[in-house]
Amino acid sequence: MTEIEIGRGKRGRRAYSFDDIAVVPSRRTRDPKEVSIAWQIDAYRFELPFLAAPMDSVVSPAQAIAIGQLGGLGVLNLEGLWTRYEDPQPLLDEIATISDEALATRRLQEIYSAPIDPELIKQRIKEVRDSGVVTAAALSPQRTAEFSKAVVDAGVDVFVIRGTTVSAEHVSGAAEPLNLKQFIYELDVPVIVGGCATYTAALHLMRTGAAGVLVGFGGGAAHTTRNVLGIQVPMATAVADVAAARRDYMDESGGRYVHVIADGGVGYSGDLAKAIACGADAVMIGAALARGTDAPGKGFHWGMEAVHEELPRGKRVNLGTVGSTAEILTGPSHTPDGTMNLFGALRRAMATTGYSELKEFQRVEVTVNPAQPR
């Protein structure tokens, strides 16, 4: 790809967000009823190709169960309120009532300063597992070694290691870093790890034995990573680069397939279709689900980046509500802006362009066009 001269001492690639591209219709169309959007990771098959982001505003144990029953995978945040407090509902209610944003950040830091209870980790996972849905839970790389035994002992089905950016090689002179390859090798459950946003970083994560990699950092609705750290990679380019790493890793490994999951920038149904078109197998959704009338955050949305005690890289945002989680995922929609019936829209996008399977739709033609206003 051609590099652009930023100045005499620096060059950079032109990269694209989902807003910068569009899917191109082909010569064939088909009936949306003939389209399958199911996907499978390891032994687990899902009717909807998405994971609900491990954020307290999006996934509670009850919501993880509901999302599983709707055909998706709800990922519980094991460093959130549900593993720090026996009953976090009063605190969720309080977060939704703070009017001043600066006060909201300070209060979030105070609330999340309570210690994580390993017994609550086991209790929350058991609650989801007992419902019969596939159970997924997430830890940050910094907390994985400390709490992973409690997670595995509780019987989690899918383990997610999620951070702003996760590398296969973390250098630290202060503490023994997590040996990701050894950790994954010793686990009996599939591991999804990320985020990453470059070909090289993704290839190294795939070599650790991960079942899936999360693509993206700094692009979520509640993140301020670009403002605070200056770090961001536009998602269309990031997903396409990581999909290329998957293809090359398949050749290198003799056919081992690692799932690519777009994590960030998927706020509307059209973004979802474009993520798959760029090579994603599934998406991780946060903000879109936070708009649910039954979401734990009551229309407010924040991530763990927002509660960091020294350098918050996120904020609490008021997204409002549009409908129930079921309506947001599978309709019917009552809005014309792509915030509801996300997967009905994906199915129709695939039908309009003539594709019947997700992996086929990854080959659809896309065009680059100036970002359009929402």
Coordinates of C-alpha atoms in Angstrom, one line a residue:
M1 CA 0.0 0.0 0.0
T2 CA 1.3 3.5 -0.9
E3 CA 2.6 5.5 2.0
I4 CA 1.9 9.2 2.3
E5 CA 4.6 11.7 3.3
I6 CA 3.5 13.3 6.5
G7 CA 6.8 15.3 6.6
R8 CA 10.3 14.7 5.5
G9 CA 11.0 12.5 8.5
K10 CA 7.8 10.5 8.7
R11 CA 5.6 8.6 6.3
G12 CA 2.3 6.8 7.1
R13 CA -0.3 4.5 5.5
R14 CA -3.8 5.8 4.5
A15 CA -6.2 3.8 6.7
Y16 CA -10.0 3.6 6.5
S17 CA -12.8 3.4 9.0
F18 CA -16.1 1.7 8.4
D19 CA -17.6 5.1 7.6
D20 CA -15.1 5.4 4.7
I21 CA -16.2 2.3 2.9
A22 CA -19.4 0.8 1.5
V23 CA -20.5 -2.7 0.3
V24 CA -21.0 -3.0 -3.5
P25 CA -24.0 -5.0 -4.9
S26 CA -23.2 -7.9 -7.2
R27 CA -25.0 -9.4 -10.2
R28 CA -27.0 -11.7 -8.0
T29 CA -29.6 -11.2 -5.3
R30 CA -31.4 -13.8 -3.2
D31 CA -34.2 -14.1 -0.6
P32 CA -33.1 -13.0 2.9
K33 CA -34.8 -16.2 4.2
E34 CA -32.2 -18.3 2.4
V35 CA -29.3 -16.5 4.1
S36 CA -27.5 -18.1 7.1
I37 CA -25.7 -15.8 9.5
A38 CA -24.8 -18.5 12.0
W39 CA -21.1 -19.0 13.1
Q40 CA -19.2 -21.5 15.2
I41 CA -16.1 -21.1 17.4
D42 CA -14.6 -24.3 18.7
A43 CA -17.5 -26.6 19.7
Y44 CA -20.0 -23.8 20.1
R45 CA -22.5 -22.7 17.4
F46 CA -24.4 -19.4 17.5
E47 CA -27.3 -18.2 15.3
L48 CA -26.1 -14.6 15.6
P49 CA -22.4 -13.8 14.8
F50 CA -21.7 -11.5 17.8
L51 CA -20.4 -11.3 21.3
A52 CA -21.8 -8.8 23.8
A53 CA -18.9 -6.7 25.0
P54 CA -17.8 -7.3 28.7
M55 CA -18.9 -4.0 30.0
D56 CA -21.1 -3.4 33.0
S57 CA -23.4 -1.1 31.0
V58 CA -24.1 -4.0 28.6
V59 CA -23.8 -7.4 30.3
S60 CA -25.0 -8.5 33.7
P61 CA -25.5 -12.2 34.5
A62 CA -29.2 -11.9 33.7
Q63 CA -28.4 -10.1 30.4
A64 CA -25.8 -12.7 29.5
I65 CA -28.4 -15.4 29.8
A66 CA -30.9 -13.4 27.7
I67 CA -28.4 -12.7 25.0
G68 CA -27.5 -16.4 24.9
Q69 CA -31.1 -17.4 24.6
L70 CA -31.4 -14.9 21.6
G71 CA -28.6 -16.7 19.8
G72 CA -25.5 -14.6 20.7
L73 CA -22.8 -14.8 23.3
G74 CA -22.8 -12.5 26.3
V75 CA -19.3 -12.0 27.8
L76 CA -19.3 -11.1 31.5
N77 CA -16.8 -8.6 32.8
L78 CA -15.1 -10.3 35.7
E79 CA -13.5 -7.1 36.9
G80 CA -16.7 -5.2 37.0
L81 CA -19.4 -4.4 39.6
W82 CA -20.8 -7.9 39.6
T83 CA -17.6 -9.3 41.0
R84 CA -17.0 -6.5 43.4
Y85 CA -20.4 -6.1 45.0
E86 CA -23.0 -8.7 46.1
D87 CA -25.8 -6.4 44.8
P88 CA -24.5 -3.7 42.4
Q89 CA -27.9 -2.6 41.2
P90 CA -28.0 0.5 43.5
L91 CA -24.6 1.6 42.1
L92 CA -25.8 1.1 38.5
D93 CA -28.8 3.2 39.4
E94 CA -26.6 5.9 40.9
I95 CA -24.3 6.0 37.8
A96 CA -27.3 6.7 35.6
T97 CA -28.3 9.7 37.7
I98 CA -25.0 11.7 37.9
S99 CA -25.5 14.8 35.9
D100 CA -22.0 16.2 35.7
E101 CA -19.5 14.3 33.5
A102 CA -16.4 15.2 35.6
L103 CA -18.2 14.0 38.7
A104 CA -19.2 10.8 36.9
T105 CA -15.6 9.9 36.2
R106 CA -14.5 10.5 39.7
R107 CA -17.4 8.5 41.1
L108 CA -16.7 5.6 38.7
Q109 CA -13.1 5.5 40.0
E110 CA -14.4 5.4 43.6
I111 CA -17.0 2.7 42.9
Y112 CA -14.5 0.5 41.0
S113 CA -11.9 0.8 43.8
A114 CA -13.6 -2.0 45.7
P115 CA -11.6 -5.3 45.5
I116 CA -12.6 -8.2 43.2
D117 CA -14.0 -11.2 45.1
P118 CA -13.0 -14.6 43.7
E119 CA -16.1 -16.1 45.2
L120 CA -18.3 -13.7 43.4
I121 CA -16.5 -14.6 40.1
K122 CA -17.5 -18.2 40.7
Q123 CA -21.0 -17.3 41.7
R124 CA -21.7 -15.1 38.6
I125 CA -20.3 -17.7 36.2
K126 CA -22.4 -20.4 37.9
E127 CA -25.5 -18.3 37.6
V128 CA -25.0 -18.0 33.8
R129 CA -23.9 -21.6 33.4
D130 CA -26.9 -23.0 35.3
S131 CA -29.2 -21.4 32.7
G132 CA -27.9 -23.7 30.0
V133 CA -26.4 -21.0 27.7
V134 CA -22.8 -20.9 26.6
T135 CA -20.8 -19.1 29.3
A136 CA -18.1 -16.6 28.5
A137 CA -16.2 -14.3 30.8
A138 CA -13.4 -11.8 30.4
L139 CA -10.4 -10.6 32.3
S140 CA -7.7 -8.1 31.4
P141 CA -4.2 -9.4 30.7
Q142 CA -3.0 -7.8 34.0
R143 CA -5.6 -9.8 36.1
T144 CA -5.6 -13.1 34.1
A145 CA -2.9 -14.9 36.1
E146 CA -4.5 -13.8 39.4
F147 CA -8.1 -14.9 38.8
S148 CA -7.9 -17.5 36.0
K149 CA -8.1 -20.5 38.4
A150 CA -11.4 -19.2 39.8
V151 CA -12.8 -18.7 36.3
V152 CA -11.8 -22.2 35.1
D153 CA -12.9 -23.9 38.3
A154 CA -16.4 -22.2 37.9
G155 CA -16.8 -23.9 34.5
V156 CA -16.5 -21.1 31.9
D157 CA -17.0 -22.3 28.3
V158 CA -15.1 -19.5 26.5
F159 CA -12.3 -17.4 28.2
V160 CA -11.8 -13.9 26.9
I161 CA -8.6 -11.9 27.6
R162 CA -9.4 -8.3 26.6
G163 CA -7.4 -5.1 26.9
T164 CA -7.0 -1.8 25.1
T165 CA -4.1 -3.5 23.3
V166 CA -2.8 -7.0 24.0
S167 CA 0.5 -8.3 22.7
A168 CA 2.0 -11.8 22.6
E169 CA 5.2 -10.3 24.0
H170 CA 4.7 -8.0 27.0
V171 CA 8.0 -6.7 28.4
S172 CA 8.0 -5.8 32.1
G173 CA 10.9 -5.3 34.6
A174 CA 8.5 -5.0 37.5
A175 CA 6.5 -8.2 37.4
E176 CA 6.5 -11.6 35.6
P177 CA 4.4 -11.0 32.5
L178 CA 1.6 -13.4 31.4
N179 CA 3.0 -16.1 29.1
L180 CA 0.1 -16.1 26.8
K181 CA 1.1 -19.2 24.8
Q182 CA 1.7 -21.3 27.8
F183 CA -1.5 -20.1 29.5
I184 CA -3.6 -21.0 26.5
Y185 CA -1.9 -24.3 26.0
E186 CA -2.6 -25.3 29.6
L187 CA -6.3 -24.4 29.4
D188 CA -9.0 -26.8 28.3
V189 CA -11.3 -24.0 27.0
P190 CA -11.1 -21.9 23.9
V191 CA -9.5 -18.5 24.4
I192 CA -10.3 -15.3 22.6
V193 CA -7.7 -12.5 23.0
G194 CA -7.3 -8.9 21.9
G195 CA -7.3 -6.1 21.0
C196 CA -4.9 -5.9 18.2
A197 CA -5.0 -3.8 15.1
T198 CA -2.0 -4.7 12.9
Y199 CA -1.0 -7.7 10.8
T200 CA 2.1 -8.5 12.8
A201 CA 0.5 -8.2 16.2
A202 CA -2.4 -10.4 15.1
L203 CA -0.1 -13.0 13.6
H204 CA 1.8 -13.3 16.9
L205 CA -1.5 -13.6 18.9
M206 CA -2.6 -16.4 16.5
R207 CA 0.6 -18.3 17.2
T208 CA -0.2 -18.4 20.9
G209 CA -3.0 -20.9 20.1
A210 CA -5.9 -18.4 20.5
A211 CA -9.2 -19.6 19.1
G212 CA -10.1 -16.0 18.1
V213 CA -8.6 -12.5 18.1
L214 CA -10.3 -9.2 18.9
V215 CA -9.5 -6.5 16.4
G216 CA -9.6 -2.9 17.5
F217 CA -8.8 -0.4 20.2
G218 CA -9.6 3.2 20.8
G219 CA -12.6 3.2 18.5
G220 CA -15.5 2.4 20.9
A221 CA -18.2 5.0 21.7
A222 CA -17.1 5.4 25.3
H223 CA -13.3 5.4 24.6
T224 CA -11.1 8.4 24.6
T225 CA -7.9 6.4 23.9
R226 CA -7.2 8.5 20.8
N227 CA -7.4 11.8 22.8
V228 CA -5.5 10.5 25.8
L229 CA -2.8 8.2 24.3
G230 CA -2.9 9.3 20.6
I231 CA -3.6 5.7 19.6
Q232 CA -6.2 4.5 17.1
V233 CA -6.3 2.4 13.9
P234 CA -9.4 2.9 11.7
M235 CA -11.4 -0.3 11.9
A236 CA -11.9 -1.2 8.2
T237 CA -8.2 -1.3 7.6
A238 CA -7.5 -3.0 10.9
V239 CA -10.0 -5.9 10.2
A240 CA -8.7 -6.4 6.7
D241 CA -5.1 -6.5 7.9
V242 CA -5.9 -9.1 10.6
A243 CA -7.9 -11.1 8.1
A244 CA -4.8 -11.2 6.0
A245 CA -2.8 -12.5 9.0
R246 CA -5.4 -15.2 9.5
R247 CA -5.0 -16.3 5.9
D248 CA -1.2 -16.4 6.2
Y249 CA -1.4 -18.2 9.5
M250 CA -3.6 -20.9 8.0
D251 CA -0.8 -21.6 5.5
E252 CA 1.9 -21.5 8.2
S253 CA 0.0 -23.8 10.6
G254 CA -1.3 -26.3 8.1
G255 CA -4.9 -25.1 8.1
R256 CA -5.7 -23.9 11.6
Y257 CA -8.4 -21.3 11.4
V258 CA -8.4 -18.4 13.9
H259 CA -11.6 -16.4 14.2
V260 CA -11.4 -12.6 13.6
I261 CA -13.8 -10.6 15.7
A262 CA -14.2 -6.8 15.1
D263 CA -14.3 -5.1 18.5
G264 CA -15.0 -1.4 18.2
G265 CA -16.7 0.9 15.7
V266 CA -19.7 -1.3 15.2
G267 CA -22.4 1.0 16.5
Y268 CA -24.9 0.6 13.6
S269 CA -26.2 -2.3 11.5
G270 CA -24.3 -1.0 8.4
D271 CA -21.0 -1.1 10.4
L272 CA -21.7 -4.8 11.2
A273 CA -22.1 -5.7 7.5
K274 CA -19.0 -3.8 6.6
A275 CA -17.0 -5.5 9.4
I276 CA -17.9 -8.9 7.9
A277 CA -17.2 -7.6 4.4
C278 CA -13.6 -6.7 5.5
G279 CA -13.0 -10.2 6.8
A280 CA -14.5 -10.5 10.3
D281 CA -16.2 -13.7 11.3
A282 CA -18.2 -12.0 14.0
V283 CA -18.4 -8.7 15.9
M284 CA -18.2 -7.6 19.5
I285 CA -21.0 -5.1 20.3
G286 CA -21.1 -2.6 23.2
A287 CA -22.7 0.7 22.5
A288 CA -25.5 -0.7 20.3
L289 CA -26.6 -3.0 23.1
A290 CA -26.2 -0.3 25.7
R291 CA -29.2 1.4 24.0
G292 CA -31.5 -1.4 25.2
T293 CA -34.3 -0.5 27.5
D294 CA -33.3 -3.7 29.5
A295 CA -29.5 -3.0 29.5
P296 CA -27.9 -2.7 32.9
G297 CA -26.7 0.9 32.2
K298 CA -30.2 2.2 31.4
G299 CA -28.9 3.9 28.3
F300 CA -25.6 5.1 29.8
H301 CA -22.4 3.4 28.6
W302 CA -18.9 3.1 29.9
G303 CA -15.9 0.7 29.8
M304 CA -13.2 -0.3 32.2
E305 CA -10.9 2.3 30.5
A306 CA -13.2 5.0 32.1
V307 CA -12.5 3.8 35.7
H308 CA -8.7 3.7 35.7
E309 CA -7.4 5.2 38.9
E310 CA -4.6 7.2 37.3
L311 CA -5.3 7.8 33.6
P312 CA -9.0 7.3 32.5
R313 CA -9.2 6.7 28.7
G314 CA -13.0 6.6 28.5
K315 CA -16.1 8.3 29.8
R316 CA -19.6 7.6 30.7
V317 CA -21.8 8.5 27.7
N318 CA -25.6 8.9 27.5
L319 CA -26.7 7.0 24.4
G320 CA -30.4 6.9 25.3
T321 CA -32.6 3.9 24.7
V322 CA -34.3 2.7 21.5
G323 CA -35.9 -0.6 22.3
S324 CA -35.4 -4.0 24.0
T325 CA -32.3 -6.1 23.4
A326 CA -34.3 -8.5 21.4
E327 CA -35.5 -5.7 19.1
I328 CA -32.0 -4.3 18.8
L329 CA -30.7 -7.7 17.7
T330 CA -33.5 -9.2 15.6
G331 CA -36.2 -6.6 15.3
P332 CA -38.7 -5.4 14.5
S333 CA -37.1 -2.0 14.1
H334 CA -38.9 1.3 14.8
T335 CA -36.0 3.5 13.8
P336 CA -34.5 4.3 10.3
D337 CA -30.9 4.8 11.5
G338 CA -29.5 1.3 11.9
T339 CA -29.8 1.1 15.7
M340 CA -32.3 -1.7 15.7
N341 CA -32.7 -5.1 14.0
L342 CA -28.9 -5.3 13.5
F343 CA -28.9 -8.9 12.3
G344 CA -32.0 -8.5 10.1
A345 CA -30.0 -5.8 8.4
L346 CA -27.0 -8.0 8.0
R347 CA -29.2 -10.8 6.5
R348 CA -30.7 -8.3 4.1
A349 CA -27.3 -6.8 3.1
M350 CA -26.1 -10.4 2.3
A351 CA -29.2 -11.2 0.3
T352 CA -29.0 -7.9 -1.6
T353 CA -25.4 -8.7 -2.6
G354 CA -26.2 -12.4 -3.4
Y355 CA -24.4 -14.2 -0.6
S356 CA -25.9 -16.9 1.6
E357 CA -23.0 -17.6 4.1
L358 CA -20.8 -15.3 6.2
K359 CA -17.5 -16.7 4.9
E360 CA -18.8 -16.0 1.3
F361 CA -19.8 -12.5 2.2
Q362 CA -16.2 -11.8 3.3
R363 CA -15.4 -11.8 -0.4
V364 CA -17.9 -9.1 -1.3
E365 CA -16.6 -6.0 -3.2
V366 CA -16.3 -2.8 -1.3
T367 CA -15.7 0.8 -2.4
V368 CA -14.0 3.7 -0.7
N369 CA -16.1 6.8 -0.4
P370 CA -16.0 9.9 1.8
A371 CA -17.5 9.5 5.2
Q372 CA -21.2 10.2 5.2
P373 CA -23.0 12.0 8.1
R374 CA -25.0 9.8 10.4

